[in-house]
Amino acid sequence: MNAPLRRVGVVVMVLFGLLFANLNWIQAYKADEYRTSDYNGRVQVAEYDRKRGNIEVGGTAYALSRETGGELKYQRTYPGGKTYAHVLGWKPVNGGASGIERIENDFLAGTSDALIANRIKDMFTGDETGGGNVLLTLSKRAQETAYKQLNDNQVGATKGAAIAIDPRTGAVQALVSMPSFDPNPLASHDSTEADRAYNALEKDKDRPLANRALSEVLPPGSTFKIVMAAAALENGIGQQTQIPAGPSYTAPGAGVPIKNAAPSICPQSQVTLREAVTKSCNTGFAQLGVRLGADKVKEKARQFGFEQEDLTVGQNGDGGLPVAASRTGDMQNPDGGTDPAALAQSSIGQNNVRMTPLQGAMIAAAVANDGSQMRPYLVKQLLGPDRTTVYDAAKPRELRRPVSSQVSADLRSMMQNVVKEGTGERAAIDGYVVGGKTGTAQSGPDTPDHGWFIGFALDKDGTPLSAVCVELEQAGSGGSAEAARIAGRIMAAAIADSGRR
């Protein structure tokens, strides 16, 4: 054999070797992935032979399957439409599911290991037992109130979010993102219709598919002052301690002074910490941050949950809907030292500070719950096809304890004063103790400000009932007051649904 033929032979042998290796790779390592792929047509038809389980809120199914009589035997439908869309998600024929439909897909589809007994029984009976049912923690009244109030807000905001949680357990009572979307067309068996609906939502400049309550991070403005007040209380400053304030403050190295929202706010050279929280004194907190230092500010924010990368919301443990990390951002000079100007701006929730609405609700919840921050969760129970309990979130889990009992009591007192005498008056609920903090955050040089409110509601005995965060994106003047009003309505609805009214 001459040299050219030998080279050809070697090349052919190498190619056959690569083909053999690739075949074994597919069979040994990739077969299960391909078999269970959302794009495998045979898997799709087989999946729709079994009735998918319900997703329920307060005894009502808001995601369910109806018989079609077609090749795909069941059609997924969402009676709640836009109100529950960002929680439930959708289950398309082609592509992956989203929301609770995704994180509980195996259980809903009946393929979970927890339902293996049903599948074994079906092997002998020839039946196709349906999937399991997922019961959510949401309050129907709170969820529907949050959706209606956000979309009918009095300042004309078109984007925003609201989330409420039970401070004692972490159970999510409401979760709404605005604008929302109708998930029904996305689950259509007509793939052309489903693709058209999805593409239209993807191209919408307002991003209706985005779950702003969990995934959007924006400057929190003065709501961050609760974190700052906690740091102050832990570093020798009491509610009645005088701190520097005044109508204007220019941090070392800053080119532009920090001012209060109005000349009437904290014009005196010194105010108490309590008054600074009540009146939302920018100059007081900017100077307080510079006094405390960047390390203490960032560490206290971290203790409340900022910088956490792995938080999810689903069952009361691992797995669930992903949550974007809230950040305190950079407060340093180019040479690595602290930048007082950046620190001063960060101390009033500006500069590079970014927060999710969930983080805001968790701050308020920790204050309400005597300093204990509970892990947020959405899945209350998993029920088998016969409605027997497979999973029950009966044991709430503490996530962290960012402040002591004494510091949380001081923060509660100051936040209650914000609602009694300060900027959060519109959050008040008759017969309940309500505390909170408004926030107005600059969104850009030529765009309206964001409006925020974080707060909590207690019964007369001090038992925490609900904690909330409402964010109205680019709401402009009056945005934080409107956020406070909406927050009060959501918490009142959650209380009414719990039977505590």
Short mmCIF file of C-alpha atoms in Angstrom, two decimals:
data_model
loop_
_atom_site.label_atom_id
_atom_site.label_comp_id
_atom_site.label_asym_id
_atom_site.label_seq_id
_atom_site.Cartn_x
_atom_site.Cartn_y
_atom_site.Cartn_z
CA MET A 1 0.00 0.00 0.00
CA ASN A 2 1.45 3.36 -1.00
CA ALA A 3 1.69 6.36 1.29
CA PRO A 4 -1.40 8.29 -0.02
CA LEU A 5 -3.64 5.25 0.49
CA ARG A 6 -2.28 4.75 4.00
CA ARG A 7 -3.08 8.37 4.84
CA VAL A 8 -6.61 7.98 3.48
CA GLY A 9 -7.02 4.82 5.52
CA VAL A 10 -5.86 6.56 8.68
CA VAL A 11 -8.26 9.46 8.10
CA VAL A 12 -11.17 7.06 7.51
CA MET A 13 -10.34 5.14 10.69
CA VAL A 14 -10.16 8.39 12.71
CA LEU A 15 -13.53 9.51 11.31
CA PHE A 16 -15.10 6.14 12.18
CA GLY A 17 -13.58 6.42 15.64
CA LEU A 18 -15.07 9.89 16.15
CA LEU A 19 -18.44 8.69 14.87
CA PHE A 20 -18.33 5.73 17.27
CA ALA A 21 -17.37 7.99 20.17
CA ASN A 22 -20.17 10.44 19.36
CA LEU A 23 -22.71 7.60 19.12
CA ASN A 24 -21.68 6.29 22.52
CA TRP A 25 -21.79 9.82 23.95
CA ILE A 26 -25.38 10.23 22.75
CA GLN A 27 -26.48 6.78 23.94
CA ALA A 28 -24.70 6.86 27.29
CA TYR A 29 -24.93 10.50 28.34
CA LYS A 30 -27.45 12.38 26.20
CA ALA A 31 -30.19 9.83 25.64
CA ASP A 32 -32.25 10.79 28.67
CA GLU A 33 -31.99 14.50 27.84
CA TYR A 34 -33.17 13.92 24.27
CA ARG A 35 -35.90 11.52 25.39
CA THR A 36 -37.37 14.03 27.83
CA SER A 37 -36.77 17.13 25.70
CA ASP A 38 -39.67 19.55 25.36
CA TYR A 39 -39.06 19.42 21.60
CA ASN A 40 -39.46 15.64 21.28
CA GLY A 41 -42.78 15.20 19.48
CA ARG A 42 -43.39 11.66 20.71
CA VAL A 43 -42.82 12.77 24.29
CA GLN A 44 -45.29 15.62 23.77
CA VAL A 45 -48.07 13.30 22.58
CA ALA A 46 -47.42 10.86 25.43
CA GLU A 47 -47.39 13.69 27.98
CA TYR A 48 -50.82 14.87 26.86
CA ASP A 49 -52.26 11.36 27.31
CA ARG A 50 -52.21 11.98 31.06
CA LYS A 51 -54.28 14.79 32.56
CA ARG A 52 -51.96 17.38 34.10
CA GLY A 53 -52.68 18.31 37.71
CA ASN A 54 -54.16 21.61 38.88
CA ILE A 55 -52.44 24.63 40.36
CA GLU A 56 -54.79 26.00 43.00
CA VAL A 57 -55.23 29.08 45.15
CA GLY A 58 -57.69 29.04 48.03
CA GLY A 59 -59.56 26.01 46.67
CA THR A 60 -59.89 27.35 43.11
CA ALA A 61 -57.92 25.94 40.18
CA TYR A 62 -56.17 28.68 38.20
CA ALA A 63 -54.25 26.25 35.98
CA LEU A 64 -56.12 23.14 34.84
CA SER A 65 -56.46 20.74 31.91
CA ARG A 66 -59.61 20.12 29.86
CA GLU A 67 -60.29 17.26 27.45
CA THR A 68 -60.03 18.13 23.76
CA GLY A 69 -60.90 14.91 21.90
CA GLY A 70 -57.84 15.47 19.71
CA GLU A 71 -54.43 13.81 19.41
CA LEU A 72 -53.28 15.96 22.34
CA LYS A 73 -56.01 14.86 24.71
CA TYR A 74 -55.85 17.77 27.16
CA GLN A 75 -55.70 21.55 26.77
CA ARG A 76 -54.01 23.60 29.51
CA THR A 77 -56.09 26.63 30.48
CA TYR A 78 -55.68 29.52 32.89
CA PRO A 79 -59.02 30.93 34.16
CA GLY A 80 -57.25 33.66 36.17
CA GLY A 81 -55.65 35.09 33.04
CA LYS A 82 -53.35 38.03 33.67
CA THR A 83 -53.94 38.17 37.43
CA TYR A 84 -51.92 35.02 38.18
CA ALA A 85 -49.72 34.87 35.08
CA HIS A 86 -46.33 35.66 36.60
CA VAL A 87 -46.78 33.09 39.35
CA LEU A 88 -48.30 30.23 37.36
CA GLY A 89 -46.37 30.78 34.14
CA TRP A 90 -47.53 28.64 31.23
CA LYS A 91 -47.04 25.14 29.77
CA PRO A 92 -46.53 25.30 25.99
CA VAL A 93 -46.74 22.37 23.60
CA ASN A 94 -43.38 23.34 22.11
CA GLY A 95 -40.60 24.63 24.35
CA GLY A 96 -40.15 24.81 28.09
CA ALA A 97 -42.65 25.76 30.75
CA SER A 98 -42.30 28.77 33.04
CA GLY A 99 -43.34 29.78 36.55
CA ILE A 100 -44.84 27.16 38.85
CA GLU A 101 -45.64 25.12 35.73
CA ARG A 102 -41.89 24.72 35.28
CA ILE A 103 -40.62 24.24 38.82
CA GLU A 104 -43.34 21.68 39.65
CA ASN A 105 -43.51 20.19 36.15
CA ASP A 106 -42.73 16.58 37.11
CA PHE A 107 -45.31 16.54 39.87
CA LEU A 108 -48.00 18.17 37.74
CA ALA A 109 -47.24 15.81 34.86
CA GLY A 110 -47.36 12.74 37.14
CA THR A 111 -43.77 11.71 36.40
CA SER A 112 -42.33 12.67 39.79
CA ASP A 113 -40.72 9.98 41.94
CA ALA A 114 -43.23 10.97 44.63
CA LEU A 115 -46.02 9.57 42.40
CA ILE A 116 -44.33 6.30 41.38
CA ALA A 117 -46.99 4.24 43.18
CA ASN A 118 -49.63 5.68 40.85
CA ARG A 119 -47.60 4.75 37.78
CA ILE A 120 -47.02 1.20 39.03
CA LYS A 121 -50.74 0.84 39.63
CA ASP A 122 -51.44 2.09 36.11
CA MET A 123 -49.21 -0.66 34.69
CA PHE A 124 -51.64 -3.24 36.04
CA THR A 125 -54.90 -1.40 35.48
CA GLY A 126 -54.14 0.21 32.12
CA ASP A 127 -55.29 3.57 33.48
CA GLU A 128 -53.58 6.91 32.97
CA THR A 129 -53.79 8.43 36.44
CA GLY A 130 -53.55 12.21 36.26
CA GLY A 131 -50.74 14.33 37.61
CA GLY A 132 -50.50 15.77 41.09
CA ASN A 133 -51.96 19.06 42.27
CA VAL A 134 -50.03 22.08 43.54
CA LEU A 135 -51.61 24.33 46.19
CA LEU A 136 -50.11 27.80 46.49
CA THR A 137 -49.77 30.07 49.50
CA LEU A 138 -51.35 33.04 47.73
CA SER A 139 -54.33 34.88 49.21
CA LYS A 140 -56.99 35.23 46.51
CA ARG A 141 -58.10 38.61 47.83
CA ALA A 142 -54.58 39.95 48.20
CA GLN A 143 -53.52 38.73 44.75
CA GLU A 144 -56.56 40.14 43.02
CA THR A 145 -56.33 43.40 44.97
CA ALA A 146 -52.66 43.77 44.07
CA TYR A 147 -53.39 43.20 40.38
CA LYS A 148 -56.32 45.62 40.28
CA GLN A 149 -54.67 48.36 42.32
CA LEU A 150 -51.42 48.24 40.34
CA ASN A 151 -53.20 48.42 37.02
CA ASP A 152 -55.61 51.14 38.19
CA ASN A 153 -52.94 53.19 39.96
CA GLN A 154 -53.67 56.89 40.29
CA VAL A 155 -50.36 58.18 38.89
CA GLY A 156 -50.48 56.51 35.49
CA ALA A 157 -47.54 54.15 35.98
CA THR A 158 -47.50 51.36 33.39
CA LYS A 159 -44.80 49.21 34.96
CA GLY A 160 -44.27 48.01 38.50
CA ALA A 161 -44.63 45.16 40.97
CA ALA A 162 -46.16 44.22 44.29
CA ILE A 163 -45.36 41.37 46.62
CA ALA A 164 -46.72 40.55 50.08
CA ILE A 165 -45.52 37.85 52.48
CA ASP A 166 -46.50 36.52 55.89
CA PRO A 167 -43.65 37.72 58.16
CA ARG A 168 -44.08 34.77 60.54
CA THR A 169 -43.69 32.04 57.90
CA GLY A 170 -42.40 33.54 54.64
CA ALA A 171 -45.53 32.39 52.77
CA VAL A 172 -46.11 34.62 49.74
CA GLN A 173 -49.56 36.22 49.96
CA ALA A 174 -49.47 38.15 46.67
CA LEU A 175 -47.09 38.44 43.73
CA VAL A 176 -47.97 40.66 40.77
CA SER A 177 -45.91 42.20 38.00
CA MET A 178 -47.19 44.97 35.74
CA PRO A 179 -47.77 44.83 32.81
CA SER A 180 -48.97 41.25 32.79
CA PHE A 181 -49.99 38.89 29.99
CA ASP A 182 -52.61 36.27 29.18
CA PRO A 183 -50.96 32.82 29.33
CA ASN A 184 -53.79 31.04 27.47
CA PRO A 185 -52.60 31.76 23.89
CA LEU A 186 -49.10 30.61 24.88
CA ALA A 187 -50.47 27.15 25.74
CA SER A 188 -52.43 26.80 22.49
CA HIS A 189 -52.16 23.49 20.61
CA ASP A 190 -51.83 25.56 17.44
CA SER A 191 -48.08 26.10 17.45
CA THR A 192 -48.34 28.98 14.96
CA GLU A 193 -50.76 30.83 17.24
CA ALA A 194 -48.63 30.11 20.32
CA ASP A 195 -45.45 31.29 18.60
CA ARG A 196 -47.15 34.44 17.36
CA ALA A 197 -48.41 35.27 20.87
CA TYR A 198 -45.01 34.62 22.43
CA ASN A 199 -43.09 36.65 19.85
CA ALA A 200 -45.45 39.61 20.31
CA LEU A 201 -44.83 39.55 24.07
CA GLU A 202 -41.07 39.18 23.59
CA LYS A 203 -40.96 42.22 21.31
CA ASP A 204 -43.09 44.41 23.60
CA LYS A 205 -40.88 47.24 24.89
CA ASP A 206 -42.58 47.07 28.32
CA ARG A 207 -41.45 43.44 28.75
CA PRO A 208 -44.69 41.93 30.08
CA LEU A 209 -43.07 38.50 30.46
CA ALA A 210 -40.60 39.86 33.04
CA ASN A 211 -41.41 38.95 36.63
CA ARG A 212 -40.54 42.34 38.08
CA ALA A 213 -41.32 41.31 41.66
CA LEU A 214 -38.46 38.80 41.63
CA SER A 215 -36.16 39.65 38.75
CA GLU A 216 -36.17 43.46 38.45
CA VAL A 217 -33.56 45.44 40.41
CA LEU A 218 -33.99 49.20 40.66
CA PRO A 219 -32.64 51.93 42.97
CA PRO A 220 -34.80 51.70 46.11
CA GLY A 221 -34.49 55.34 47.16
CA SER A 222 -35.41 56.11 50.75
CA THR A 223 -36.69 52.60 51.55
CA PHE A 224 -32.98 51.80 51.96
CA LYS A 225 -32.95 54.15 54.94
CA ILE A 226 -34.39 51.33 57.06
CA VAL A 227 -31.17 49.40 56.45
CA MET A 228 -29.22 52.55 57.32
CA ALA A 229 -31.28 53.10 60.49
CA ALA A 230 -30.56 49.51 61.56
CA ALA A 231 -26.83 50.09 61.10
CA ALA A 232 -27.06 53.31 63.12
CA LEU A 233 -28.94 51.63 65.98
CA GLU A 234 -26.24 48.96 66.17
CA ASN A 235 -23.49 51.55 66.32
CA GLY A 236 -24.45 53.65 69.32
CA ILE A 237 -27.15 55.85 67.80
CA GLY A 238 -30.60 55.72 69.41
CA GLN A 239 -33.99 56.88 68.18
CA GLN A 240 -33.58 60.19 70.01
CA THR A 241 -29.92 60.72 69.16
CA GLN A 242 -29.26 63.93 67.26
CA ILE A 243 -27.60 63.49 63.87
CA PRO A 244 -26.40 66.20 61.43
CA ALA A 245 -29.01 67.22 58.85
CA GLY A 246 -29.75 70.59 57.25
CA PRO A 247 -31.15 71.71 53.89
CA SER A 248 -28.08 70.64 51.91
CA TYR A 249 -25.03 68.39 52.24
CA THR A 250 -22.03 68.12 49.94
CA ALA A 251 -19.90 65.06 50.63
CA PRO A 252 -16.12 65.33 50.31
CA GLY A 253 -15.22 65.10 46.63
CA ALA A 254 -18.82 65.53 45.46
CA GLY A 255 -19.61 68.05 42.78
CA VAL A 256 -23.35 68.23 43.47
CA PRO A 257 -24.95 68.68 46.91
CA ILE A 258 -27.58 66.29 48.28
CA LYS A 259 -30.82 68.04 49.18
CA ASN A 260 -34.07 66.99 50.79
CA ALA A 261 -37.22 66.45 48.75
CA ALA A 262 -38.62 69.81 49.94
CA PRO A 263 -37.16 72.82 51.83
CA SER A 264 -39.50 72.12 54.75
CA ILE A 265 -37.90 68.71 55.40
CA CYS A 266 -35.18 68.72 58.11
CA PRO A 267 -34.03 72.32 57.58
CA GLN A 268 -32.39 72.44 61.03
CA SER A 269 -28.74 71.50 61.43
CA GLN A 270 -29.56 68.49 63.60
CA VAL A 271 -32.52 66.12 63.91
CA THR A 272 -33.15 62.91 65.85
CA LEU A 273 -32.81 59.61 64.02
CA ARG A 274 -36.54 59.07 64.58
CA GLU A 275 -37.38 62.36 62.85
CA ALA A 276 -34.94 61.60 60.03
CA VAL A 277 -36.80 58.34 59.33
CA THR A 278 -40.26 59.90 59.75
CA LYS A 279 -39.60 62.84 57.44
CA SER A 280 -37.19 60.96 55.14
CA CYS A 281 -34.28 63.28 55.64
CA ASN A 282 -31.79 62.82 52.79
CA THR A 283 -29.12 65.09 54.25
CA GLY A 284 -29.27 63.30 57.60
CA PHE A 285 -28.85 59.82 56.14
CA ALA A 286 -26.18 60.85 53.64
CA GLN A 287 -24.05 62.21 56.49
CA LEU A 288 -24.90 59.21 58.65
CA GLY A 289 -23.60 56.86 55.94
CA VAL A 290 -20.31 58.74 55.64
CA ARG A 291 -19.98 58.63 59.42
CA LEU A 292 -20.63 54.88 59.62
CA GLY A 293 -18.39 54.00 56.68
CA ALA A 294 -18.89 51.83 53.62
CA ASP A 295 -18.01 48.54 55.34
CA LYS A 296 -20.75 48.86 57.96
CA VAL A 297 -23.35 50.00 55.41
CA LYS A 298 -22.58 47.14 53.02
CA GLU A 299 -22.43 44.55 55.80
CA LYS A 300 -25.79 45.55 57.24
CA ALA A 301 -27.36 45.38 53.77
CA ARG A 302 -25.80 41.94 53.30
CA GLN A 303 -27.29 40.79 56.61
CA PHE A 304 -30.73 41.79 55.33
CA GLY A 305 -30.22 39.73 52.16
CA PHE A 306 -28.39 41.95 49.67
CA GLU A 307 -25.83 40.14 47.49
CA GLN A 308 -27.54 36.75 47.89
CA GLU A 309 -27.09 34.89 44.60
CA ASP A 310 -29.01 31.67 45.18
CA LEU A 311 -32.41 32.69 46.57
CA THR A 312 -35.41 31.01 44.96
CA VAL A 313 -39.13 31.02 45.74
CA GLY A 314 -41.00 27.74 45.44
CA GLN A 315 -41.20 25.06 48.08
CA ASN A 316 -39.91 25.97 51.53
CA GLY A 317 -36.40 24.88 50.70
CA ASP A 318 -34.23 24.53 47.61
CA GLY A 319 -35.59 25.05 44.10
CA GLY A 320 -38.14 27.52 42.83
CA LEU A 321 -38.48 30.69 40.84
CA PRO A 322 -35.12 32.46 40.64
CA VAL A 323 -34.64 35.79 42.42
CA ALA A 324 -32.19 38.42 41.19
CA ALA A 325 -29.57 39.47 43.71
CA SER A 326 -30.03 42.92 45.24
CA ARG A 327 -26.80 44.95 45.28
CA THR A 328 -25.21 47.79 47.20
CA GLY A 329 -22.74 48.45 44.39
CA ASP A 330 -19.41 50.20 44.31
CA MET A 331 -18.55 52.87 46.89
CA GLN A 332 -14.84 53.14 46.13
CA ASN A 333 -12.46 55.53 44.47
CA PRO A 334 -10.34 54.34 41.54
CA ASP A 335 -7.46 53.84 44.00
CA GLY A 336 -9.56 51.43 46.09
CA GLY A 337 -10.40 53.76 48.97
CA THR A 338 -13.92 54.73 50.03
CA ASP A 339 -15.53 57.42 47.90
CA PRO A 340 -17.52 59.62 50.34
CA ALA A 341 -19.65 61.05 47.53
CA ALA A 342 -20.68 57.58 46.33
CA LEU A 343 -21.25 56.43 49.92
CA ALA A 344 -23.47 59.43 50.66
CA GLN A 345 -25.60 58.73 47.58
CA SER A 346 -25.75 55.01 48.39
CA SER A 347 -26.95 55.81 51.90
CA ILE A 348 -30.16 57.28 50.47
CA GLY A 349 -30.72 54.34 48.10
CA GLN A 350 -29.17 55.90 45.02
CA ASN A 351 -25.75 55.55 43.30
CA ASN A 352 -25.39 51.84 42.46
CA VAL A 353 -27.79 50.43 45.07
CA ARG A 354 -30.32 48.10 43.42
CA MET A 355 -33.13 46.10 45.04
CA THR A 356 -35.88 43.69 44.04
CA PRO A 357 -39.41 44.21 45.38
CA LEU A 358 -39.09 40.85 47.14
CA GLN A 359 -36.03 42.12 49.01
CA GLY A 360 -37.99 45.19 50.09
CA ALA A 361 -40.81 43.02 51.45
CA MET A 362 -38.28 40.80 53.25
CA ILE A 363 -36.71 43.81 54.97
CA ALA A 364 -40.13 44.92 56.25
CA ALA A 365 -41.00 41.34 57.23
CA ALA A 366 -37.83 40.93 59.31
CA VAL A 367 -38.57 44.16 61.17
CA ALA A 368 -42.15 43.04 61.83
CA ASN A 369 -41.09 39.54 62.91
CA ASP A 370 -38.84 40.58 65.80
CA GLY A 371 -35.70 40.51 63.64
CA SER A 372 -36.21 37.06 62.10
CA GLN A 373 -36.31 36.89 58.30
CA MET A 374 -38.10 33.77 57.04
CA ARG A 375 -37.41 31.99 53.76
CA PRO A 376 -40.10 33.06 51.24
CA TYR A 377 -42.08 30.26 49.59
CA LEU A 378 -45.04 29.83 47.22
CA VAL A 379 -45.91 26.12 47.39
CA LYS A 380 -48.16 25.34 50.33
CA GLN A 381 -48.95 21.68 49.57
CA LEU A 382 -48.49 19.00 46.96
CA LEU A 383 -51.50 16.69 46.66
CA GLY A 384 -51.57 13.41 44.76
CA PRO A 385 -54.22 12.76 42.09
CA ASP A 386 -56.44 11.34 44.86
CA ARG A 387 -55.87 14.53 46.93
CA THR A 388 -53.68 12.80 49.52
CA THR A 389 -50.91 15.02 50.88
CA VAL A 390 -47.47 14.36 49.45
CA TYR A 391 -45.77 17.55 50.69
CA ASP A 392 -46.81 20.11 53.29
CA ALA A 393 -44.89 23.30 54.07
CA ALA A 394 -45.78 22.97 57.72
CA LYS A 395 -42.40 24.02 59.10
CA PRO A 396 -41.34 27.57 58.20
CA ARG A 397 -37.60 28.03 57.85
CA GLU A 398 -35.65 30.99 59.16
CA LEU A 399 -33.37 32.39 56.48
CA ARG A 400 -31.37 34.77 58.66
CA ARG A 401 -31.63 37.16 61.62
CA PRO A 402 -30.41 40.54 60.35
CA VAL A 403 -31.22 42.53 63.51
CA SER A 404 -31.77 41.87 67.19
CA SER A 405 -35.13 41.95 68.91
CA GLN A 406 -34.34 45.38 70.38
CA VAL A 407 -33.22 46.90 67.08
CA SER A 408 -36.29 45.50 65.30
CA ALA A 409 -38.52 47.02 68.01
CA ASP A 410 -36.89 50.43 67.47
CA LEU A 411 -37.28 50.11 63.70
CA ARG A 412 -40.95 49.12 64.08
CA SER A 413 -41.57 52.16 66.24
CA MET A 414 -39.97 54.51 63.73
CA MET A 415 -41.71 52.91 60.75
CA GLN A 416 -45.05 53.15 62.55
CA ASN A 417 -44.37 56.85 63.00
CA VAL A 418 -43.80 57.17 59.24
CA VAL A 419 -47.40 56.02 58.73
CA LYS A 420 -48.79 58.04 61.63
CA GLU A 421 -47.05 61.36 61.01
CA GLY A 422 -44.80 61.06 57.98
CA THR A 423 -44.72 60.19 54.30
CA GLY A 424 -46.54 56.84 54.56
CA GLU A 425 -49.91 57.99 55.89
CA ARG A 426 -51.84 56.50 52.96
CA ALA A 427 -50.85 52.97 54.00
CA ALA A 428 -52.87 53.09 57.23
CA ILE A 429 -55.45 50.36 57.89
CA ASP A 430 -58.23 50.97 60.41
CA GLY A 431 -57.91 48.74 63.46
CA TYR A 432 -54.33 47.63 62.73
CA VAL A 433 -50.83 48.85 63.45
CA VAL A 434 -49.09 49.72 60.21
CA GLY A 435 -45.48 50.74 59.72
CA GLY A 436 -43.56 51.49 56.57
CA LYS A 437 -41.15 53.59 54.58
CA THR A 438 -41.67 55.40 51.31
CA GLY A 439 -38.98 55.81 48.70
CA THR A 440 -38.53 58.05 45.70
CA ALA A 441 -35.63 57.03 43.46
CA GLN A 442 -34.17 58.81 40.49
CA SER A 443 -34.41 56.68 37.35
CA GLY A 444 -32.35 58.88 35.03
CA PRO A 445 -31.61 62.48 34.08
CA ASP A 446 -34.70 62.91 31.91
CA THR A 447 -37.12 60.29 33.20
CA PRO A 448 -39.68 60.30 36.05
CA ASP A 449 -38.73 58.94 39.48
CA HIS A 450 -39.61 55.47 40.72
CA GLY A 451 -42.06 55.28 43.63
CA TRP A 452 -41.56 52.70 46.40
CA PHE A 453 -43.15 51.62 49.66
CA ILE A 454 -42.16 48.83 52.06
CA GLY A 455 -44.22 48.13 55.14
CA PHE A 456 -45.97 45.76 57.51
CA ALA A 457 -49.26 45.33 59.34
CA LEU A 458 -49.63 44.02 62.91
CA ASP A 459 -52.71 43.25 64.94
CA LYS A 460 -53.33 45.12 68.18
CA ASP A 461 -51.33 42.51 70.09
CA GLY A 462 -48.31 43.08 67.88
CA THR A 463 -48.64 39.85 65.87
CA PRO A 464 -47.29 40.40 62.34
CA LEU A 465 -49.88 39.66 59.66
CA SER A 466 -48.43 40.89 56.39
CA ALA A 467 -45.37 42.62 54.95
CA VAL A 468 -45.35 44.23 51.54
CA CYS A 469 -43.36 46.04 48.91
CA VAL A 470 -44.91 48.04 46.08
CA GLU A 471 -42.81 49.57 43.32
CA LEU A 472 -44.17 51.88 40.61
CA GLU A 473 -41.59 52.31 37.88
CA GLN A 474 -41.10 55.86 36.62
CA ALA A 475 -44.27 56.94 38.43
CA GLY A 476 -43.12 60.53 38.88
CA SER A 477 -44.54 62.94 41.43
CA GLY A 478 -46.73 61.21 44.01
CA GLY A 479 -45.45 57.76 43.11
CA SER A 480 -44.31 56.79 46.61
CA ALA A 481 -47.57 58.00 48.20
CA GLU A 482 -49.53 55.96 45.69
CA ALA A 483 -47.32 52.95 46.37
CA ALA A 484 -48.15 53.35 50.08
CA ARG A 485 -51.88 53.48 49.33
CA ILE A 486 -51.71 50.32 47.22
CA ALA A 487 -49.63 48.56 49.89
CA GLY A 488 -52.25 49.30 52.52
CA ARG A 489 -54.99 47.84 50.30
CA ILE A 490 -52.99 44.66 49.65
CA MET A 491 -52.23 44.08 53.33
CA ALA A 492 -55.86 44.72 54.29
CA ALA A 493 -56.95 42.12 51.71
CA ALA A 494 -54.43 39.58 53.02
CA ILE A 495 -55.68 40.16 56.57
CA ALA A 496 -59.31 39.76 55.50
CA ASP A 497 -58.51 36.50 53.70
CA SER A 498 -56.77 35.15 56.79
CA GLY A 499 -59.86 35.68 58.90
CA ARG A 500 -58.11 38.10 61.27
CA ARG A 501 -60.41 41.05 60.52
#
